[in-house]
Coordinates of N, CA and C in Angstrom, one line a residue:
X1 N -71.9 -32.9 10.0 CA -71.1 -32.1 11.2 C -69.8 -32.2 10.9
X2 N -69.3 -31.2 11.0 CA -67.6 -31.3 10.9 C -67.1 -31.0 12.2
X3 N -65.8 -31.6 12.1 CA -65.0 -31.9 13.6 C -64.2 -30.4 13.7
X4 N -64.2 -29.4 13.4 CA -63.5 -28.4 13.5 C -63.4 -27.9 14.7
X5 N -62.5 -27.3 15.5 CA -62.8 -26.6 16.9 C -63.1 -27.3 17.9
X6 N -63.2 -28.7 17.8 CA -63.1 -29.6 18.8 C -61.9 -30.4 19.3
X7 N -61.3 -29.7 20.6 CA -59.9 -30.5 20.6 C -60.0 -31.6 21.9
X8 N -59.6 -32.5 22.1 CA -59.4 -33.1 23.1 C -60.4 -34.8 22.6
X9 N -59.9 -35.6 23.5 CA -60.5 -37.0 23.8 C -61.6 -36.6 24.8
X10 N -62.8 -37.7 24.5 CA -64.2 -37.4 25.4 C -64.0 -38.4 26.3
X11 N -63.6 -39.4 26.1 CA -63.3 -40.9 27.1 C -64.7 -41.4 27.4
X12 N -65.7 -41.0 26.7 CA -67.0 -41.4 27.1 C -67.6 -40.7 28.2
X13 N -67.3 -39.4 28.7 CA -67.4 -39.1 30.0 C -68.1 -37.3 29.7
X14 N -68.7 -37.1 31.0 CA -69.3 -35.7 30.5 C -68.2 -34.7 30.9
X15 N -68.4 -33.4 30.7 CA -67.1 -32.6 30.7 C -66.4 -32.6 31.9
X16 N -67.5 -32.3 33.4 CA -66.9 -32.2 34.5 C -66.2 -33.4 35.0
X17 N -66.8 -35.0 34.4 CA -65.7 -36.1 34.7 C -64.7 -36.1 34.1
X18 N -64.4 -35.5 32.9 CA -63.1 -35.7 32.5 C -62.0 -34.6 33.0
X19 N -62.6 -33.4 33.4 CA -62.0 -32.5 34.0 C -61.3 -33.2 35.1
X20 N -62.5 -34.0 36.0 CA -61.8 -34.8 37.4 C -60.7 -35.8 36.8
X21 N -60.9 -36.2 35.9 CA -59.9 -37.3 35.6 C -58.6 -36.8 35.3
X22 N -58.7 -35.7 34.5 CA -57.4 -35.1 33.9 C -56.6 -34.5 35.3
X23 N -57.6 -33.8 36.0 CA -57.1 -33.5 37.7 C -56.3 -34.6 38.4
X24 N -57.2 -35.5 38.6 CA -56.7 -36.6 39.1 C -55.3 -37.4 38.8
X25 N -55.4 -37.8 37.4 CA -54.1 -38.2 36.8 C -53.1 -37.5 36.8
X26 N -53.0 -36.1 36.8 CA -51.9 -35.0 37.1 C -51.8 -35.2 38.5
X27 N -52.3 -35.2 39.4 CA -52.2 -35.1 40.8 C -51.1 -36.4 41.1
X28 N -51.7 -37.7 40.6 CA -51.1 -38.9 40.9 C -49.7 -38.8 40.1
X29 N -49.6 -38.1 39.0 CA -48.3 -38.0 38.4 C -47.6 -37.2 39.0
X30 N -47.6 -35.9 39.8 CA -46.9 -35.3 40.7 C -46.3 -35.9 41.6
X31 N -47.5 -36.8 42.1 CA -47.1 -37.3 43.7 C -46.1 -38.4 43.2
X32 N -46.4 -39.4 42.4 CA -45.4 -40.6 42.3 C -44.7 -40.3 41.2
X33 N -44.3 -39.4 40.6 CA -43.4 -39.0 39.4 C -43.4 -40.1 38.2
X34 N -44.2 -40.8 38.1 CA -44.4 -41.9 37.2 C -45.8 -43.0 37.3
X35 N -46.6 -42.8 36.2 CA -47.8 -43.4 36.2 C -48.3 -44.2 35.3
X36 N -48.9 -45.3 35.3 CA -49.0 -46.4 34.6 C -50.7 -46.3 33.9
X37 N -51.0 -46.0 32.8 CA -52.3 -45.4 32.5 C -52.6 -46.0 31.0
X38 N -53.8 -45.7 30.5 CA -54.0 -46.2 29.0 C -53.3 -45.1 27.9
X39 N -52.7 -45.4 27.0 CA -51.9 -44.5 26.2 C -52.9 -43.1 25.8
X40 N -53.9 -43.5 25.5 CA -54.9 -42.0 25.1 C -54.9 -41.0 26.4
X41 N -55.2 -41.7 27.8 CA -55.0 -40.7 28.7 C -53.8 -40.2 28.9
X42 N -52.9 -40.9 28.7 CA -51.1 -40.2 29.0 C -51.3 -39.0 27.6
X43 N -51.6 -39.3 26.9 CA -51.4 -38.4 25.7 C -52.3 -37.0 26.2
X44 N -53.4 -37.3 26.7 CA -54.0 -36.4 27.2 C -53.8 -35.5 28.0
X45 N -53.0 -35.9 29.2 CA -52.5 -35.3 30.2 C -51.5 -34.5 30.1
X46 N -50.7 -35.0 29.0 CA -49.4 -34.5 28.7 C -49.3 -32.7 28.4
X47 N -50.2 -32.4 27.8 CA -50.2 -30.9 27.7 C -50.5 -30.2 28.8
X48 N -51.5 -30.5 29.5 CA -51.8 -29.5 30.5 C -50.9 -29.9 31.7
X49 N -50.6 -30.9 32.0 CA -49.3 -31.4 33.2 C -47.8 -30.7 32.7
X50 N -47.5 -30.4 31.3 CA -46.4 -29.7 30.9 C -46.9 -28.2 31.1
X51 N -47.5 -27.7 31.0 CA -48.1 -26.2 31.2 C -47.9 -26.1 32.4
X52 N -48.4 -27.1 33.2 CA -48.5 -26.7 35.2 C -47.1 -26.4 35.5
X53 N -46.1 -27.5 34.7 CA -44.9 -27.4 35.3 C -44.2 -26.3 34.8
X54 N -44.6 -25.5 33.5 CA -43.9 -24.3 33.3 C -44.4 -23.1 33.9
X55 N -45.7 -23.4 34.2 CA -46.1 -22.2 35.4 C -45.1 -22.4 36.7
X56 N -45.0 -23.3 37.2 CA -44.4 -23.7 38.6 C -43.0 -23.3 38.6
X57 N -42.3 -23.6 37.2 CA -41.0 -23.2 37.2 C -40.8 -21.7 37.3
X58 N -41.6 -20.6 37.2 CA -41.4 -19.2 37.4 C -41.6 -18.8 39.0
X59 N -42.1 -19.9 39.7 CA -42.0 -20.0 41.3 C -42.5 -18.7 42.5
X60 N -42.9 -17.9 41.7 CA -43.7 -16.7 42.4 C -44.9 -17.2 42.9
X61 N -45.4 -16.0 43.8 CA -46.8 -16.5 44.4 C -48.2 -16.6 43.6
X62 N -48.2 -16.0 42.6 CA -49.4 -15.9 41.6 C -49.4 -17.1 40.6
X63 N -48.1 -18.1 40.5 CA -47.9 -19.1 39.7 C -48.0 -20.3 40.7
X64 N -47.7 -20.0 42.2 CA -48.2 -21.2 43.2 C -49.5 -21.4 43.3
X65 N -50.1 -19.7 43.1 CA -51.6 -20.3 43.5 C -52.7 -20.7 42.0
X66 N -51.7 -20.2 41.0 CA -52.5 -21.1 39.5 C -52.4 -22.8 39.6
X67 N -51.1 -23.2 40.1 CA -50.8 -24.5 40.2 C -51.7 -25.1 41.2
X68 N -51.7 -24.0 42.5 CA -52.8 -25.2 43.3 C -54.2 -25.0 42.9
X69 N -54.8 -24.0 42.2 CA -55.9 -24.2 41.7 C -56.3 -25.3 40.8
X70 N -55.3 -25.3 39.7 CA -55.9 -26.3 38.7 C -55.5 -27.8 39.1
X71 N -54.7 -27.9 40.0 CA -54.6 -29.3 40.9 C -55.6 -29.5 42.1
X72 N -56.1 -28.8 42.4 CA -57.2 -29.0 43.5 C -56.3 -29.5 44.8
X73 N -55.2 -29.2 45.1 CA -54.6 -29.9 45.9 C -53.4 -29.0 46.4
X74 N -53.5 -28.5 47.5 CA -52.5 -27.8 48.1 C -51.0 -28.2 48.2
X75 N -51.1 -29.4 48.8 CA -49.7 -30.4 49.3 C -48.8 -30.7 47.7
X76 N -49.8 -30.9 46.9 CA -49.1 -31.6 45.7 C -48.5 -30.1 44.7
X77 N -49.7 -29.1 44.5 CA -49.3 -28.1 44.4 C -47.9 -27.5 44.9
X78 N -47.5 -27.2 46.0 CA -46.5 -26.5 46.8 C -45.1 -27.7 46.4
X79 N -45.6 -28.8 46.4 CA -44.4 -29.8 46.0 C -43.8 -29.7 44.7
X80 N -44.7 -29.3 44.0 CA -44.3 -29.1 42.7 C -43.7 -27.8 42.4
X81 N -44.2 -26.6 42.7 CA -43.4 -25.7 42.9 C -42.2 -25.4 43.5
X82 N -42.3 -26.3 44.8 CA -41.0 -26.1 45.6 C -39.9 -27.2 45.1
X83 N -40.4 -28.4 44.7 CA -39.5 -29.7 44.5 C -39.3 -30.0 43.3
X84 N -40.2 -30.3 42.8 CA -40.0 -31.0 41.5 C -39.6 -29.7 40.1
X85 N -40.3 -28.5 40.0 CA -39.8 -27.6 39.0 C -38.6 -27.1 39.1
X86 N -37.7 -26.8 40.0 CA -36.4 -26.7 40.4 C -35.3 -27.6 39.7
X87 N -36.2 -28.9 39.9 CA -35.0 -29.8 39.2 C -35.5 -30.3 37.9
X88 N -35.9 -29.6 37.2 CA -36.6 -29.7 36.0 C -35.4 -28.8 35.0
X89 N -34.5 -29.6 34.0 CA -33.6 -28.7 33.3 C -33.5 -28.3 31.9
X90 N -34.9 -28.5 31.7 CA -35.2 -28.0 30.2 C -36.2 -27.2 30.1
X91 N -36.4 -26.5 28.7 CA -37.4 -25.5 28.8 C -39.2 -26.2 28.3
X92 N -38.9 -27.2 27.7 CA -40.0 -27.8 27.4 C -39.8 -29.5 27.1
X93 N -41.0 -30.3 26.7 CA -40.8 -31.4 26.8 C -40.2 -32.4 28.3
X94 N -40.9 -31.8 29.1 CA -40.7 -32.4 30.5 C -41.2 -34.0 30.7
X95 N -42.1 -34.4 30.5 CA -42.5 -36.0 30.1 C -42.5 -36.6 28.9
X96 N -42.3 -37.9 29.2 CA -41.9 -38.9 28.1 C -43.3 -39.9 28.5
X97 N -43.3 -40.4 27.2 CA -44.8 -41.4 27.3 C -44.0 -42.7 26.6
X98 N -43.9 -43.9 27.3 CA -43.4 -45.2 27.0 C -44.7 -46.4 26.6
X99 N -45.0 -46.7 25.8 CA -46.0 -47.8 25.2 C -45.3 -49.2 26.5
X100 N -46.1 -49.7 27.2 CA -46.0 -50.8 27.9 C -46.9 -52.1 27.4
X101 N -47.4 -52.0 26.7 CA -48.0 -53.4 26.1 C -49.7 -53.1 25.9
X102 N -50.4 -54.3 26.2 CA -51.7 -54.2 26.6 C -52.4 -55.0 27.5
X103 N -53.7 -53.9 28.0 CA -54.2 -54.4 29.3 C -55.1 -55.8 29.0
X104 N -55.2 -56.6 29.7 CA -55.7 -58.0 29.5 C -57.0 -58.2 29.4
X105 N -57.6 -57.6 30.2 CA -59.1 -57.2 30.0 C -59.6 -56.8 28.9
X106 N -59.2 -55.8 28.5 CA -60.1 -55.0 27.1 C -59.4 -54.9 26.2
X107 N -57.8 -55.1 26.4 CA -56.8 -55.3 25.0 C -56.4 -53.3 24.9
X108 N -56.9 -52.6 25.6 CA -56.3 -51.4 25.9 C -55.1 -51.1 25.9
X109 N -54.6 -50.0 24.7 CA -52.7 -49.8 24.7 C -52.8 -49.3 26.2
X110 N -51.8 -49.8 27.0 CA -51.1 -49.1 28.3 C -49.7 -48.4 27.8
X111 N -49.6 -47.2 28.8 CA -48.5 -46.5 28.8 C -48.0 -46.0 30.2
X112 N -46.8 -45.6 30.3 CA -46.2 -45.2 31.3 C -45.5 -43.7 30.9
X113 N -46.3 -42.7 31.8 CA -45.7 -41.3 31.7 C -45.0 -41.0 32.9
X114 N -43.9 -40.5 32.8 CA -42.8 -40.2 33.4 C -42.0 -39.1 33.1
X115 N -41.1 -38.4 33.9 CA -40.7 -37.2 33.7 C -39.3 -37.7 32.9
X116 N -38.8 -36.9 32.4 CA -37.5 -37.1 31.2 C -36.1 -36.8 32.2
X117 N -36.3 -36.0 32.8 CA -35.2 -35.8 34.0 C -35.5 -36.6 35.4
X118 N -34.4 -37.0 35.9 CA -34.7 -37.7 37.2 C -34.9 -36.5 38.5
X119 N -36.3 -36.8 38.8 CA -36.5 -36.2 40.0 C -36.5 -36.9 41.2
X120 N -36.0 -36.3 42.1 CA -35.6 -36.8 43.3 C -36.3 -36.2 44.6
X121 N -36.5 -37.2 45.8 CA -37.1 -37.1 46.7 C -36.2 -35.7 47.6
X122 N -36.8 -34.7 48.2 CA -35.9 -34.1 48.9 C -35.8 -34.7 50.7
X123 N -34.7 -34.7 50.8 CA -33.9 -35.2 52.2 C -34.7 -34.7 53.4
X124 N -35.3 -35.0 54.1 CA -35.7 -34.2 55.4 C -34.8 -34.2 56.3
X125 N -34.6 -32.9 56.9 CA -33.4 -32.6 57.5 C -33.8 -32.8 59.3
X126 N -32.9 -33.7 59.9 CA -33.2 -34.0 61.4 C -32.6 -32.9 62.0
X127 N -33.3 -32.4 62.9 CA -33.1 -31.6 63.8 C -31.9 -31.6 64.9
X128 N -30.9 -31.1 64.7 CA -29.9 -31.3 65.2 C -29.8 -30.3 66.8
X129 N -30.7 -29.6 66.7 CA -30.5 -28.5 68.1 C -31.2 -29.3 69.5
X130 N -32.0 -30.4 69.4 CA -32.3 -30.9 70.3 C -31.3 -32.1 71.0
X131 N -30.4 -32.5 70.5 CA -29.6 -33.4 70.8 C -28.6 -32.5 71.9
X132 N -28.5 -31.3 71.0 CA -27.2 -30.2 71.5 C -27.8 -29.5 72.7
X133 N -29.0 -29.4 72.7 CA -29.7 -29.1 74.2 C -29.3 -30.1 75.5
X134 N -29.7 -31.5 75.0 CA -29.9 -32.3 76.1 C -28.1 -32.4 76.6
X135 N -27.1 -32.6 75.6 CA -25.8 -32.5 76.0 C -25.4 -31.5 76.9
X136 N -25.6 -30.3 76.9 CA -25.4 -28.8 77.8 C -26.2 -29.2 78.9
X137 N -27.0 -29.9 79.5 CA -27.8 -30.2 80.4 C -26.8 -31.3 81.2
X138 N -26.7 -32.1 80.5 CA -25.8 -33.3 81.1 C -24.7 -32.5 81.6
X139 N -23.7 -31.6 80.9 CA -22.7 -31.0 81.7 C -22.8 -30.4 82.9
X140 N -24.0 -29.9 83.0 CA -23.9 -28.9 84.3 C -24.5 -30.1 85.7

């Protein structure tokens, strides 16, 4: 049997389990901006994650719905479209993989996958209207 036409790693899992693993790793990557996993898993999620970032950079409603559908998480999908994608200043190559050594138990090669550009958290704006109303009441 030949290997032609088979892409991706199997990870010893069924197809639906691999899909769930990929989605979970991508959700963690977009939530924490950097994750530590095995080198094989990091290499495997890099391609679909970069495709999602490219889709999210468009920023329209259709792109937002695609991102949410592929991640299965509305909050992380909206965060990707609203906060992360606008901060990415390049056209491709959004993620980097750095080897971090070997895992103690099974000697699996570990890696950290993170964004090349610095991604900052949005600062929550405090509502200044409430103290202003209180000050007006005190004047009367």
